[in-house]
């Protein structure tokens, strides 16, 4: 069996209003190759955009990889680091209080992707001195601006 390739994935999401127009940005790094991607939606939330950045980044990978995901989203990182997402799945996407888990459509997509790849989540401080996190934030906000002008279709 071939050894899995090591990939670094930086991600960020942003929203103009919450809910509102949202954007996400991601940077995939494999060796010397660095690829920036972004997208957004007209009516969404910050948490959904944070999750979409990770989803879209992982979906870009053509074969199973070892992926280190760097995100400033405690919501996304903690769900995996603390195992919340696995508990929600076992409880049919209900929280301990019996209420439905928000964004279960995206959690389900993320679970599939994290099972296809070997993923480790890392929490980074947002809007700080992390150059790649700041670049992802720029990409997400830039996409929001493009959506506001109406020059692009949503993705």
Short mmCIF file of C-alpha atoms in Angstrom, two decimals:
data_model
loop_
_atom_site.label_atom_id
_atom_site.label_comp_id
_atom_site.label_asym_id
_atom_site.label_seq_id
_atom_site.Cartn_x
_atom_site.Cartn_y
_atom_site.Cartn_z
CA UNK A 1 0.00 0.00 0.00
CA UNK A 2 1.25 3.48 -0.84
CA UNK A 3 2.17 5.78 2.01
CA UNK A 4 -0.29 8.61 2.57
CA UNK A 5 0.89 12.07 1.52
CA UNK A 6 1.13 14.79 4.18
CA UNK A 7 -1.05 17.83 3.50
CA UNK A 8 -1.51 21.02 5.51
CA UNK A 9 -4.91 22.69 5.31
CA UNK A 10 -5.48 26.17 6.70
CA UNK A 11 -9.09 27.36 6.83
CA UNK A 12 -11.27 30.27 7.88
CA UNK A 13 -14.84 31.41 7.52
CA UNK A 14 -16.49 34.80 7.83
CA UNK A 15 -19.94 36.30 7.73
CA UNK A 16 -21.29 39.80 7.08
CA UNK A 17 -24.10 39.61 9.61
CA UNK A 18 -24.72 36.31 11.38
CA UNK A 19 -26.74 35.04 9.59
CA UNK A 20 -25.83 36.93 6.47
CA UNK A 21 -23.60 36.78 3.42
CA UNK A 22 -20.75 34.39 4.17
CA UNK A 23 -17.43 33.40 2.74
CA UNK A 24 -14.79 30.80 3.40
CA UNK A 25 -11.15 30.53 2.46
CA UNK A 26 -8.70 27.66 2.52
CA UNK A 27 -5.07 27.04 1.69
CA UNK A 28 -3.85 23.55 0.81
CA UNK A 29 -0.12 22.91 1.09
CA UNK A 30 1.61 19.79 -0.22
CA UNK A 31 5.38 20.09 -0.30
CA UNK A 32 6.18 23.16 -2.40
CA UNK A 33 2.66 23.34 -3.84
CA UNK A 34 0.27 25.87 -2.29
CA UNK A 35 -3.30 26.25 -3.57
CA UNK A 36 -5.81 28.86 -2.39
CA UNK A 37 -9.54 28.25 -2.73
CA UNK A 38 -12.60 30.20 -1.58
CA UNK A 39 -16.35 30.29 -1.84
CA UNK A 40 -19.43 31.48 -0.05
CA UNK A 41 -23.20 31.70 0.29
CA UNK A 42 -25.71 34.54 0.31
CA UNK A 43 -27.49 33.45 3.50
CA UNK A 44 -25.46 31.50 6.04
CA UNK A 45 -23.71 31.67 9.41
CA UNK A 46 -20.12 32.06 10.52
CA UNK A 47 -20.01 28.51 11.89
CA UNK A 48 -21.25 27.06 8.60
CA UNK A 49 -18.58 28.96 6.69
CA UNK A 50 -15.87 27.73 9.09
CA UNK A 51 -17.02 24.17 8.45
CA UNK A 52 -17.35 24.65 4.68
CA UNK A 53 -13.74 25.79 4.48
CA UNK A 54 -12.62 22.46 5.95
CA UNK A 55 -15.07 20.46 3.83
CA UNK A 56 -14.07 22.12 0.57
CA UNK A 57 -10.38 21.78 1.38
CA UNK A 58 -10.68 18.07 2.13
CA UNK A 59 -12.87 17.53 -0.94
CA UNK A 60 -10.05 18.87 -3.14
CA UNK A 61 -7.81 15.96 -2.20
CA UNK A 62 -7.77 13.31 -4.92
CA UNK A 63 -6.74 10.39 -2.70
CA UNK A 64 -6.55 9.64 1.04
CA UNK A 65 -3.99 11.84 2.78
CA UNK A 66 -2.67 12.66 6.24
CA UNK A 67 -4.06 16.14 6.81
CA UNK A 68 -3.23 18.67 9.49
CA UNK A 69 -6.13 21.13 9.60
CA UNK A 70 -5.44 24.54 11.15
CA UNK A 71 -8.53 26.56 12.07
CA UNK A 72 -9.41 29.40 14.43
CA UNK A 73 -12.90 27.91 14.85
CA UNK A 74 -13.25 26.45 18.35
CA UNK A 75 -16.65 25.13 17.20
CA UNK A 76 -15.09 22.98 14.47
CA UNK A 77 -11.84 22.01 16.19
CA UNK A 78 -13.42 21.14 19.56
CA UNK A 79 -16.11 18.99 17.95
CA UNK A 80 -13.35 16.64 16.79
CA UNK A 81 -10.69 17.11 19.49
CA UNK A 82 -13.22 16.60 22.29
CA UNK A 83 -15.17 13.90 20.43
CA UNK A 84 -18.51 15.74 20.45
CA UNK A 85 -19.22 14.89 16.82
CA UNK A 86 -18.95 11.14 17.48
CA UNK A 87 -21.39 11.41 20.40
CA UNK A 88 -23.84 13.40 18.27
CA UNK A 89 -23.63 10.76 15.56
CA UNK A 90 -24.31 7.94 18.08
CA UNK A 91 -27.30 9.87 19.45
CA UNK A 92 -28.81 10.37 15.98
CA UNK A 93 -27.62 14.00 15.83
CA UNK A 94 -29.11 15.00 19.16
CA UNK A 95 -27.26 16.85 21.92
CA UNK A 96 -27.28 15.66 25.52
CA UNK A 97 -30.27 17.94 26.19
CA UNK A 98 -32.20 16.14 23.42
CA UNK A 99 -32.19 19.10 21.06
CA UNK A 100 -31.10 18.68 17.45
CA UNK A 101 -27.47 19.38 16.62
CA UNK A 102 -27.12 22.50 14.49
CA UNK A 103 -25.47 22.07 11.09
CA UNK A 104 -25.82 18.28 11.15
CA UNK A 105 -25.73 18.26 7.32
CA UNK A 106 -22.20 19.66 7.41
CA UNK A 107 -21.08 17.53 10.38
CA UNK A 108 -22.12 14.44 8.41
CA UNK A 109 -20.08 15.57 5.39
CA UNK A 110 -17.08 16.31 7.60
CA UNK A 111 -17.29 12.90 9.28
CA UNK A 112 -17.22 11.14 5.91
CA UNK A 113 -14.16 13.17 4.87
CA UNK A 114 -12.32 12.64 8.18
CA UNK A 115 -12.83 8.91 7.76
CA UNK A 116 -11.50 8.99 4.21
CA UNK A 117 -8.41 10.93 5.29
CA UNK A 118 -6.29 10.81 8.44
CA UNK A 119 -7.14 14.24 9.87
CA UNK A 120 -5.73 16.03 12.90
CA UNK A 121 -7.32 19.34 13.91
CA UNK A 122 -5.24 22.18 15.35
CA UNK A 123 -6.67 25.34 16.93
CA UNK A 124 -4.93 28.57 15.97
CA UNK A 125 -5.56 32.04 17.34
CA UNK A 126 -7.63 34.03 14.88
CA UNK A 127 -6.79 37.55 13.72
CA UNK A 128 -3.35 37.24 15.23
CA UNK A 129 0.13 36.75 13.83
CA UNK A 130 -0.57 33.51 11.93
CA UNK A 131 0.10 34.51 8.32
CA UNK A 132 -1.81 31.63 6.73
CA UNK A 133 -4.85 32.03 9.00
CA UNK A 134 -4.88 35.74 8.15
CA UNK A 135 -4.67 34.91 4.44
CA UNK A 136 -7.66 32.54 4.75
CA UNK A 137 -9.60 35.29 6.54
CA UNK A 138 -8.74 37.65 3.65
CA UNK A 139 -9.93 35.07 1.07
CA UNK A 140 -13.21 34.56 2.95
CA UNK A 141 -13.89 38.30 3.29
CA UNK A 142 -12.88 38.91 -0.32
CA UNK A 143 -15.47 36.34 -1.42
CA UNK A 144 -18.13 38.11 0.66
CA UNK A 145 -17.30 41.33 -1.20
CA UNK A 146 -17.61 39.56 -4.54
CA UNK A 147 -20.99 38.09 -3.54
CA UNK A 148 -22.21 41.53 -2.45
CA UNK A 149 -21.32 42.92 -5.87
CA UNK A 150 -22.98 39.91 -7.49
CA UNK A 151 -20.13 38.94 -9.80
CA UNK A 152 -19.99 35.25 -8.99
CA UNK A 153 -22.22 32.24 -8.45
CA UNK A 154 -22.33 30.67 -5.01
CA UNK A 155 -20.34 27.52 -4.21
#
